[in-house]
CSV table of C-alpha atoms in Angstrom, one decimal:
chain,number,residue,atom,x,y,z
A,94,MET,CA,-50.4,93.8,108.2
A,95,SER,CA,-50.3,96.5,110.4
A,96,GLN,CA,-52.8,98.4,111.6
A,97,PRO,CA,-52.6,102.6,110.0
A,98,LYS,CA,-52.0,104.9,112.9
A,99,ALA,CA,-54.2,105.9,115.2
A,100,PRO,CA,-56.0,109.2,114.8
A,101,HIS,CA,-55.4,111.8,116.3
A,102,VAL,CA,-58.1,112.7,119.6
A,103,ALA,CA,-57.5,116.0,121.2
A,104,SER,CA,-60.6,115.5,124.2
A,105,LEU,CA,-60.2,111.3,124.7
A,106,ASP,CA,-57.3,112.0,127.1
A,107,ASN,CA,-59.4,115.2,128.8
A,108,TYR,CA,-60.0,113.2,132.0
A,109,TYR,CA,-63.2,113.7,134.4
A,110,CYS,CA,-64.4,112.5,137.7
A,111,LEU,CA,-66.7,110.3,137.5
A,112,GLY,CA,-69.7,111.6,139.7
A,113,ARG,CA,-68.2,112.6,143.3
A,114,SER,CA,-65.6,110.2,143.3
A,115,GLY,CA,-61.8,110.9,142.9
A,116,LEU,CA,-61.9,108.1,139.7
A,117,ARG,CA,-61.0,109.8,136.7
A,118,VAL,CA,-62.5,108.6,133.3
A,119,SER,CA,-62.5,109.5,129.4
A,120,PRO,CA,-65.0,111.1,128.2
A,121,LEU,CA,-65.6,108.3,126.1
A,122,CYS,CA,-65.8,104.6,127.6
A,123,LEU,CA,-65.4,101.6,125.0
A,124,GLY,CA,-67.7,99.4,125.2
A,125,THR,CA,-67.2,95.5,124.9
A,126,MET,CA,-70.7,94.2,123.9
A,127,THR,CA,-69.2,93.4,120.3
A,128,PHE,CA,-66.7,91.2,121.8
A,129,GLY,CA,-67.0,87.9,120.5
A,130,THR,CA,-69.5,86.1,118.3
A,131,GLU,CA,-71.3,84.2,120.1
A,132,TRP,CA,-74.5,86.8,119.6
A,133,GLY,CA,-74.3,86.5,116.0
A,134,TRP,CA,-72.8,89.8,115.2
A,135,GLY,CA,-69.7,91.0,117.2
A,136,SER,CA,-66.4,90.6,116.8
A,137,VAL,CA,-63.9,87.9,116.0
A,138,GLU,CA,-61.0,88.6,118.4
A,139,SER,CA,-58.6,90.0,116.1
A,140,THR,CA,-60.8,92.7,115.4
A,141,ALA,CA,-61.9,92.7,118.8
A,142,ARG,CA,-58.3,93.2,120.0
A,143,SER,CA,-57.2,96.1,117.2
A,144,ILE,CA,-60.3,98.2,118.7
A,145,PHE,CA,-59.1,97.7,122.2
A,146,ASN,CA,-55.7,98.6,121.7
A,147,ARG,CA,-56.6,101.4,119.5
A,148,TYR,CA,-59.1,103.0,121.8
A,149,LEU,CA,-56.1,102.7,124.7
A,150,ASP,CA,-53.6,104.1,122.0
A,151,CYS,CA,-55.7,107.0,121.5
A,152,GLY,CA,-55.8,108.1,124.9
A,153,GLY,CA,-58.9,106.3,126.5
A,154,ASN,CA,-58.7,104.3,129.7
A,155,PHE,CA,-62.1,103.3,130.6
A,156,ILE,CA,-63.4,99.9,129.5
A,157,ASP,CA,-66.7,98.1,129.9
A,158,THR,CA,-68.1,95.0,130.0
A,159,ALA,CA,-70.5,92.7,131.5
A,160,ASP,CA,-70.6,89.0,132.5
A,161,GLY,CA,-73.6,87.9,130.3
A,162,TYR,CA,-72.0,89.8,127.3
A,163,THR,CA,-71.6,87.1,124.6
A,164,ASP,CA,-72.1,84.4,127.4
A,165,GLY,CA,-68.9,85.4,129.0
A,166,ARG,CA,-66.5,85.6,126.1
A,167,SER,CA,-66.6,89.5,126.3
A,168,GLU,CA,-64.9,89.5,130.4
A,169,GLU,CA,-62.8,86.6,128.7
A,170,LEU,CA,-61.3,88.6,126.1
A,171,VAL,CA,-61.0,91.8,127.9
A,172,GLY,CA,-58.6,90.1,130.2
A,173,GLN,CA,-56.9,88.2,127.5
A,174,PHE,CA,-56.1,92.1,126.1
A,175,ILE,CA,-55.4,93.6,128.8
A,176,GLN,CA,-53.0,90.8,130.2
A,177,GLU,CA,-50.9,91.2,126.7
A,178,ARG,CA,-50.4,94.7,127.1
A,179,GLY,CA,-49.3,94.3,130.9
A,180,ASN,CA,-51.8,98.0,132.0
A,181,ARG,CA,-53.9,96.2,134.5
A,182,ASP,CA,-53.5,99.3,136.9
A,183,GLN,CA,-53.6,102.2,133.9
A,184,ILE,CA,-56.9,100.8,133.0
A,185,VAL,CA,-60.4,101.8,134.6
A,186,LEU,CA,-62.3,97.9,134.4
A,187,ALA,CA,-65.9,97.7,134.7
A,188,THR,CA,-67.9,95.1,134.6
A,189,LYS,CA,-71.7,94.2,136.1
A,190,TYR,CA,-74.0,91.7,137.4
A,191,THR,CA,-77.7,91.1,137.4
A,192,PHE,CA,-78.7,88.7,134.5
A,193,GLY,CA,-79.4,85.1,135.0
A,194,VAL,CA,-77.0,82.7,133.8
A,195,ARG,CA,-77.9,79.2,134.5
A,196,GLU,CA,-81.5,78.4,133.3
A,197,GLY,CA,-83.5,76.4,136.6
A,198,ASP,CA,-81.6,78.2,139.3
A,199,PRO,CA,-83.2,81.5,141.0
A,200,ASN,CA,-80.4,82.4,143.0
A,201,ALA,CA,-77.7,82.4,139.3
A,202,GLY,CA,-79.0,86.1,138.6
A,203,GLY,CA,-80.7,89.0,140.6
A,204,ASN,CA,-79.2,91.9,142.8
A,205,HIS,CA,-79.3,89.8,145.8
A,206,ARG,CA,-75.8,89.1,148.4
A,207,LYS,CA,-75.5,85.1,147.0
A,208,ASN,CA,-75.6,85.9,143.4
A,209,MET,CA,-73.2,89.0,143.6
A,210,HIS,CA,-70.8,87.3,145.1
A,211,ARG,CA,-71.5,84.6,142.9
A,212,ALA,CA,-71.0,86.9,139.9
A,213,LEU,CA,-67.8,88.9,140.9
A,214,ASP,CA,-65.6,86.3,141.8
A,215,LEU,CA,-66.5,84.5,138.2
A,216,SER,CA,-66.1,87.5,136.6
A,217,LEU,CA,-62.7,88.0,138.0
A,218,LYS,CA,-61.5,84.9,136.9
A,219,ARG,CA,-62.5,85.1,133.8
A,220,MET,CA,-60.7,88.8,133.2
A,221,LYS,CA,-57.8,87.1,135.1
A,222,THR,CA,-57.7,90.0,137.8
A,223,ASP,CA,-58.3,90.2,141.6
A,224,TYR,CA,-59.8,93.6,141.5
A,225,VAL,CA,-62.4,95.6,138.8
A,226,ASP,CA,-62.5,99.5,139.6
A,227,LEU,CA,-66.1,99.9,138.9
A,228,TYR,CA,-68.7,97.0,139.5
A,229,TRP,CA,-72.5,97.6,137.9
A,230,MET,CA,-75.4,96.5,139.0
A,231,HIS,CA,-77.1,95.9,136.0
A,232,THR,CA,-80.9,96.3,136.3
A,233,TRP,CA,-83.1,96.2,139.5
A,234,ASP,CA,-84.6,92.8,140.3
A,235,GLY,CA,-87.6,94.5,141.5
A,236,VAL,CA,-87.2,91.8,145.1
A,237,THR,CA,-84.0,92.7,146.4
A,238,PRO,CA,-84.2,95.1,149.2
A,239,VAL,CA,-81.9,98.3,148.6
A,240,GLU,CA,-80.3,97.5,151.9
A,241,GLU,CA,-79.5,94.6,151.2
A,242,VAL,CA,-77.5,95.3,147.9
A,243,MET,CA,-75.9,98.4,149.5
A,244,ARG,CA,-74.5,96.3,152.5
A,245,THR,CA,-73.0,93.8,149.8
A,246,PHE,CA,-71.6,96.4,147.6
A,247,ASP,CA,-70.3,97.8,150.7
A,248,GLU,CA,-68.5,93.9,151.7
A,249,VAL,CA,-67.2,93.9,148.4
A,250,VAL,CA,-65.8,97.2,148.5
A,251,ARG,CA,-64.0,96.3,151.7
A,252,ALA,CA,-62.8,93.2,150.8
A,253,GLY,CA,-60.6,95.0,148.0
A,254,LYS,CA,-62.3,93.3,145.0
A,255,VAL,CA,-64.0,96.7,143.8
A,256,ARG,CA,-63.0,100.4,144.0
A,257,TYR,CA,-66.0,101.8,143.0
A,258,ILE,CA,-69.7,100.8,142.5
A,259,GLY,CA,-72.7,101.9,140.2
A,260,PHE,CA,-76.2,101.3,139.1
A,261,SER,CA,-77.9,100.5,135.8
A,262,ASP,CA,-80.9,100.8,134.3
A,263,VAL,CA,-82.7,101.7,137.7
A,264,PRO,CA,-85.7,103.7,139.1
A,265,ALA,CA,-84.8,107.4,139.7
A,266,TRP,CA,-86.8,106.8,143.3
A,267,TYR,CA,-84.7,103.3,143.9
A,268,LEU,CA,-81.0,105.3,143.2
A,269,ALA,CA,-81.9,107.9,145.3
A,270,ARG,CA,-83.0,105.9,148.4
A,271,ALA,CA,-79.5,103.8,148.0
A,272,GLN,CA,-77.5,107.1,148.0
A,273,THR,CA,-79.3,108.3,150.8
A,274,LEU,CA,-78.8,105.1,152.8
A,275,ALA,CA,-75.2,104.8,152.0
A,276,GLU,CA,-74.9,108.8,153.4
A,277,GLN,CA,-76.6,107.9,156.4
A,278,LEU,CA,-74.5,104.4,157.4
A,279,GLY,CA,-71.4,105.1,156.4
A,280,TRP,CA,-71.3,102.7,153.0
A,281,GLU,CA,-69.6,102.4,149.7
A,282,ARG,CA,-71.6,105.6,147.9
A,283,VAL,CA,-72.7,105.1,144.0
A,284,ALA,CA,-70.5,106.4,141.6
A,285,GLY,CA,-72.0,106.0,138.6
A,286,LEU,CA,-75.2,105.4,136.6
A,287,GLN,CA,-75.4,103.8,133.4
A,288,LEU,CA,-78.7,104.4,131.8
A,289,GLU,CA,-80.0,104.7,127.8
A,290,TYR,CA,-79.5,108.3,126.7
A,291,SER,CA,-79.4,109.8,123.5
A,292,LEU,CA,-81.2,112.0,121.2
A,293,ILE,CA,-84.3,109.7,120.3
A,294,GLU,CA,-84.6,108.1,124.0
A,295,ARG,CA,-84.0,111.4,126.5
A,296,ASN,CA,-86.7,110.1,129.0
A,297,ILE,CA,-83.5,110.0,132.1
A,298,GLU,CA,-83.8,113.9,132.0
A,299,ARG,CA,-87.5,114.0,133.7
A,300,GLU,CA,-86.1,112.3,137.0
A,301,HIS,CA,-82.8,110.5,136.3
A,302,VAL,CA,-80.5,113.7,135.6
A,303,PRO,CA,-81.6,115.7,138.2
A,304,ALA,CA,-81.2,112.9,140.8
A,305,ALA,CA,-77.8,111.8,139.2
A,306,VAL,CA,-76.7,116.0,139.4
A,307,GLU,CA,-78.0,115.9,143.0
A,308,LEU,CA,-76.4,112.7,144.3
A,309,GLY,CA,-72.9,113.0,142.9
A,310,MET,CA,-73.7,110.1,140.8
A,311,GLY,CA,-71.9,110.3,137.1
A,312,ILE,CA,-73.9,109.6,134.2
A,313,CYS,CA,-72.7,107.1,131.6
A,314,PRO,CA,-75.2,106.5,128.5
A,315,TRP,CA,-75.6,103.9,126.9
A,316,SER,CA,-76.7,103.3,123.5
A,317,PRO,CA,-76.2,107.0,122.7
A,318,LEU,CA,-76.5,106.1,118.6
A,319,ALA,CA,-79.7,104.3,119.3
A,320,GLY,CA,-78.9,100.7,118.7
A,321,GLY,CA,-77.2,102.3,115.5
A,322,LEU,CA,-80.6,104.5,114.3
A,323,LEU,CA,-78.1,107.4,114.2
A,324,THR,CA,-75.3,105.9,112.2
A,325,GLY,CA,-76.7,107.3,109.3
A,326,LYS,CA,-76.7,103.9,107.8
A,327,HIS,CA,-80.0,103.4,108.3
A,328,GLN,CA,-83.6,104.5,106.2
A,329,ARG,CA,-87.0,104.8,107.4
A,330,HIS,CA,-87.9,102.1,104.6
A,331,GLN,CA,-84.5,100.5,104.3
A,332,PHE,CA,-81.8,99.2,107.1
A,333,GLY,CA,-78.4,99.0,106.6
A,334,GLU,CA,-75.7,96.6,107.7
A,335,GLY,CA,-75.5,95.9,111.4
A,336,ARG,CA,-78.1,94.2,114.5
A,337,MET,CA,-80.5,96.7,113.7
A,338,ARG,CA,-81.3,94.8,110.6
A,339,SER,CA,-82.5,91.8,112.8
A,340,VAL,CA,-84.9,94.2,114.9
A,341,SER,CA,-86.5,95.8,113.1
A,342,GLU,CA,-89.7,95.0,114.0
A,343,ALA,CA,-91.7,97.4,116.0
A,344,SER,CA,-92.0,94.8,118.6
A,345,HIS,CA,-89.1,94.1,119.2
A,346,GLU,CA,-89.0,94.7,123.2
A,347,VAL,CA,-86.0,96.8,123.4
A,348,PHE,CA,-84.9,98.5,120.2
A,349,GLY,CA,-88.6,98.4,118.5
A,350,ARG,CA,-90.0,101.1,120.5
A,351,TYR,CA,-87.5,103.4,118.5
A,352,LEU,CA,-90.0,102.8,114.9
A,353,ASN,CA,-91.9,105.3,115.1
A,354,ASP,CA,-92.5,108.7,113.2
A,355,HIS,CA,-90.9,111.5,115.3
A,356,ASN,CA,-88.0,109.7,115.7
A,357,TRP,CA,-87.6,109.1,112.0
A,358,LYS,CA,-87.6,113.1,111.8
A,359,ILE,CA,-85.1,113.4,114.0
A,360,ILE,CA,-83.2,110.6,112.1
A,361,GLU,CA,-83.7,112.8,109.1
A,362,ARG,CA,-82.3,116.0,110.7
A,363,LEU,CA,-79.4,114.5,112.1
A,364,ALA,CA,-78.4,113.5,108.7
A,365,TYR,CA,-79.3,116.5,107.1
A,366,TRP,CA,-77.1,118.4,109.7
A,367,ALA,CA,-74.2,115.8,109.3
A,368,GLN,CA,-74.4,116.9,105.5
A,369,GLN,CA,-74.2,120.4,105.9
A,370,LEU,CA,-71.3,120.4,108.4
A,371,GLY,CA,-69.2,117.4,106.9
A,372,LYS,CA,-70.0,114.8,109.9
A,373,GLN,CA,-71.1,111.5,110.3
A,374,PRO,CA,-74.6,111.2,111.4
A,375,ALA,CA,-73.0,109.6,114.7
A,376,GLN,CA,-70.3,112.4,115.1
A,377,LEU,CA,-72.7,114.5,115.7
A,378,ALA,CA,-74.8,112.5,117.9
A,379,LEU,CA,-71.8,111.8,120.3
A,380,ASN,CA,-70.9,115.1,120.2
A,381,TRP,CA,-74.2,116.3,121.3
A,382,ILE,CA,-74.8,113.8,124.6
A,383,THR,CA,-71.2,114.1,125.8
A,384,GLN,CA,-72.1,118.0,126.5
A,385,ARG,CA,-75.3,116.6,128.1
A,386,PRO,CA,-76.0,117.3,132.2
A,387,GLY,CA,-74.7,115.3,134.2
A,388,VAL,CA,-73.3,113.2,131.9
A,389,THR,CA,-69.4,111.7,132.4
A,390,SER,CA,-68.2,109.3,130.0
A,391,THR,CA,-70.7,108.2,127.3
A,392,ILE,CA,-70.2,103.9,126.5
A,393,ILE,CA,-70.0,103.8,122.6
A,394,GLY,CA,-69.2,100.5,120.6
A,395,ALA,CA,-67.4,99.1,117.3
A,396,THR,CA,-67.3,96.0,115.0
A,397,LYS,CA,-65.2,97.6,112.7
A,398,MET,CA,-62.0,100.2,113.5
A,399,ALA,CA,-63.9,102.9,110.7
A,400,GLN,CA,-66.5,102.9,113.2
A,401,LEU,CA,-64.2,103.4,116.4
A,402,ASP,CA,-62.1,106.2,114.6
A,403,ALA,CA,-65.0,108.6,113.3
A,404,ASN,CA,-66.8,107.6,117.0
A,405,LEU,CA,-63.6,108.8,119.1
A,406,GLN,CA,-63.3,112.1,116.4
A,407,SER,CA,-66.8,113.1,118.2
A,408,LEU,CA,-65.1,115.2,120.6
A,409,ASP,CA,-62.7,117.2,118.3
A,410,PHE,CA,-65.4,119.7,117.3
A,411,LYS,CA,-68.1,121.6,118.1
A,412,MET,CA,-71.6,122.0,117.0
A,413,PRO,CA,-73.1,125.2,115.4
A,414,GLU,CA,-76.0,126.9,118.4
A,415,GLU,CA,-78.2,126.4,115.5
A,416,ALA,CA,-77.7,123.0,115.3
A,417,TRP,CA,-77.7,122.1,118.3
A,418,LYS,CA,-80.7,124.6,119.1
A,419,ASP,CA,-82.7,122.7,116.0
A,420,LEU,CA,-82.3,119.0,117.1
A,421,GLU,CA,-82.4,119.9,121.2
A,422,ALA,CA,-86.2,121.2,120.1
A,423,LEU,CA,-87.2,118.4,118.1
A,424,SER,CA,-86.2,115.8,120.3
A,425,ARG,CA,-87.1,117.8,123.6
A,426,PRO,CA,-89.5,115.4,125.5
A,427,SER,CA,-92.5,116.1,126.6
A,428,ALA,CA,-93.6,118.0,130.0
A,429,ASP,CA,-96.3,115.4,130.9
A,430,PHE,CA,-97.6,114.9,134.4
A,431,PRO,CA,-96.2,116.5,137.1
A,432,TYR,CA,-93.8,118.5,135.2
A,433,PHE,CA,-96.1,121.0,133.0
A,434,PHE,CA,-96.6,122.4,137.1
A,435,PHE,CA,-92.8,122.9,137.1
A,436,LEU,CA,-92.8,125.2,133.9
A,437,GLY,CA,-93.9,128.4,132.5
A,438,LYS,CA,-96.9,130.6,134.5
A,439,THR,CA,-97.8,127.8,136.8
A,440,ARG,CA,-94.1,127.7,138.0
A,441,ALA,CA,-93.8,132.1,137.9
A,442,SER,CA,-97.3,131.9,140.2
A,443,VAL,CA,-95.3,129.9,143.0
A,444,TYR,CA,-92.8,132.9,143.3
A,445,ASN,CA,-95.3,135.7,142.5
A,446,ASN,CA,-94.4,136.5,138.9
A,447,VAL,CA,-91.1,137.5,140.6
A,448,PRO,CA,-87.7,136.3,138.9
A,449,VAL,CA,-86.0,133.6,141.2
A,450,ARG,CA,-82.9,131.6,140.6
A,451,PRO,CA,-81.8,128.9,142.9
A,452,GLU,CA,-78.1,130.0,142.9
A,453,ALA,CA,-76.2,133.2,142.2
A,454,PRO,CA,-75.0,132.5,138.6
A,455,TRP,CA,-71.2,132.5,139.2
A,456,TYR,CA,-72.1,129.9,142.5
A,457,ARG,CA,-70.7,127.2,140.8
A,458,GLY,CA,-68.0,128.8,139.1
A,459,GLU,CA,-64.1,127.9,139.7
A,460,LEU,CA,-62.4,130.3,141.8
A,461,THR,CA,-59.2,131.7,139.9
A,462,PHE,CA,-56.2,133.4,141.2
A,463,SER,CA,-53.3,135.8,139.7
A,464,SER,CA,-49.8,134.5,140.4
A,465,ALA,CA,-49.3,136.6,142.9
A,466,GLN,CA,-52.4,135.7,145.1
A,467,ALA,CA,-51.5,131.9,144.6
A,468,ASP,CA,-48.3,132.9,146.2
């Protein structure tokens, strides 16, 4: 049976440079952790193929996977789908390494040189390609020296196996040290930063967002719908279909921390505004995050075509200011130490109560020329 025609998505093919690099990516990136059924809740091959093709047909160009997603099946399917379309050079293909893949082998996981080369070679083999456009370090392992990581990243770029590099799930101090080393030693700089970010998880705004903007890293939020909690299908005492049903216990290491009274208030307020505006809660949540400072491309996933179509249309409207301010205020992270020193009367006393701005308001504006000046 033929698939319905792809919906018009006005903004998906408005591309942005990833951080301080020249790599152009779509504002929504297709995450493929749901490709494959090995984990019990993903998509079968035919559905994954349809989702993959629909995203590209709508103008998207950014595909994200990882060596461990569905035990390697995600990479295999992504590589297969790219081969079927025959457009490898038009796709920005990203994958990751770090998590262990062989029980009992201490070197088959981690950030170190041996594991990076091992993981990268296997990823290239699974995806049937000789290079990846963006290679992420999936998470900080806590032991490998940052110098070793950055030098090895530089090696794989110079070898032609990787075009750009990025970090995922690392401390802010770590990414600052890594980028400074790269700048000083002439190594490949970090172009992207993949972090959890959503209306109910905004902690990166304290350190990571300012660091990314200052150091030239484009932020790619993962779990912008908080594991599905911001889709509108889950209620305070009743979980709908999806993986949240299996992680609805507060003791769950990753998603259990979402389940508190404050976050349910955000979820319920999001549902209110969605109803007022005739949108889906997920569309509002994605619209909000794609416009946050430092964000280049937001990672979305889907197990059904209807989910993908709805999420892609999150770019095609402007949220009213009243709704924006309401959600912003309700979800704003607290100003804990030392951040309260940078606010209000304390900050004003630093400037002797005289208004001071870091730069003139037009400083970062684009220069415009009339046709006569341009000639």
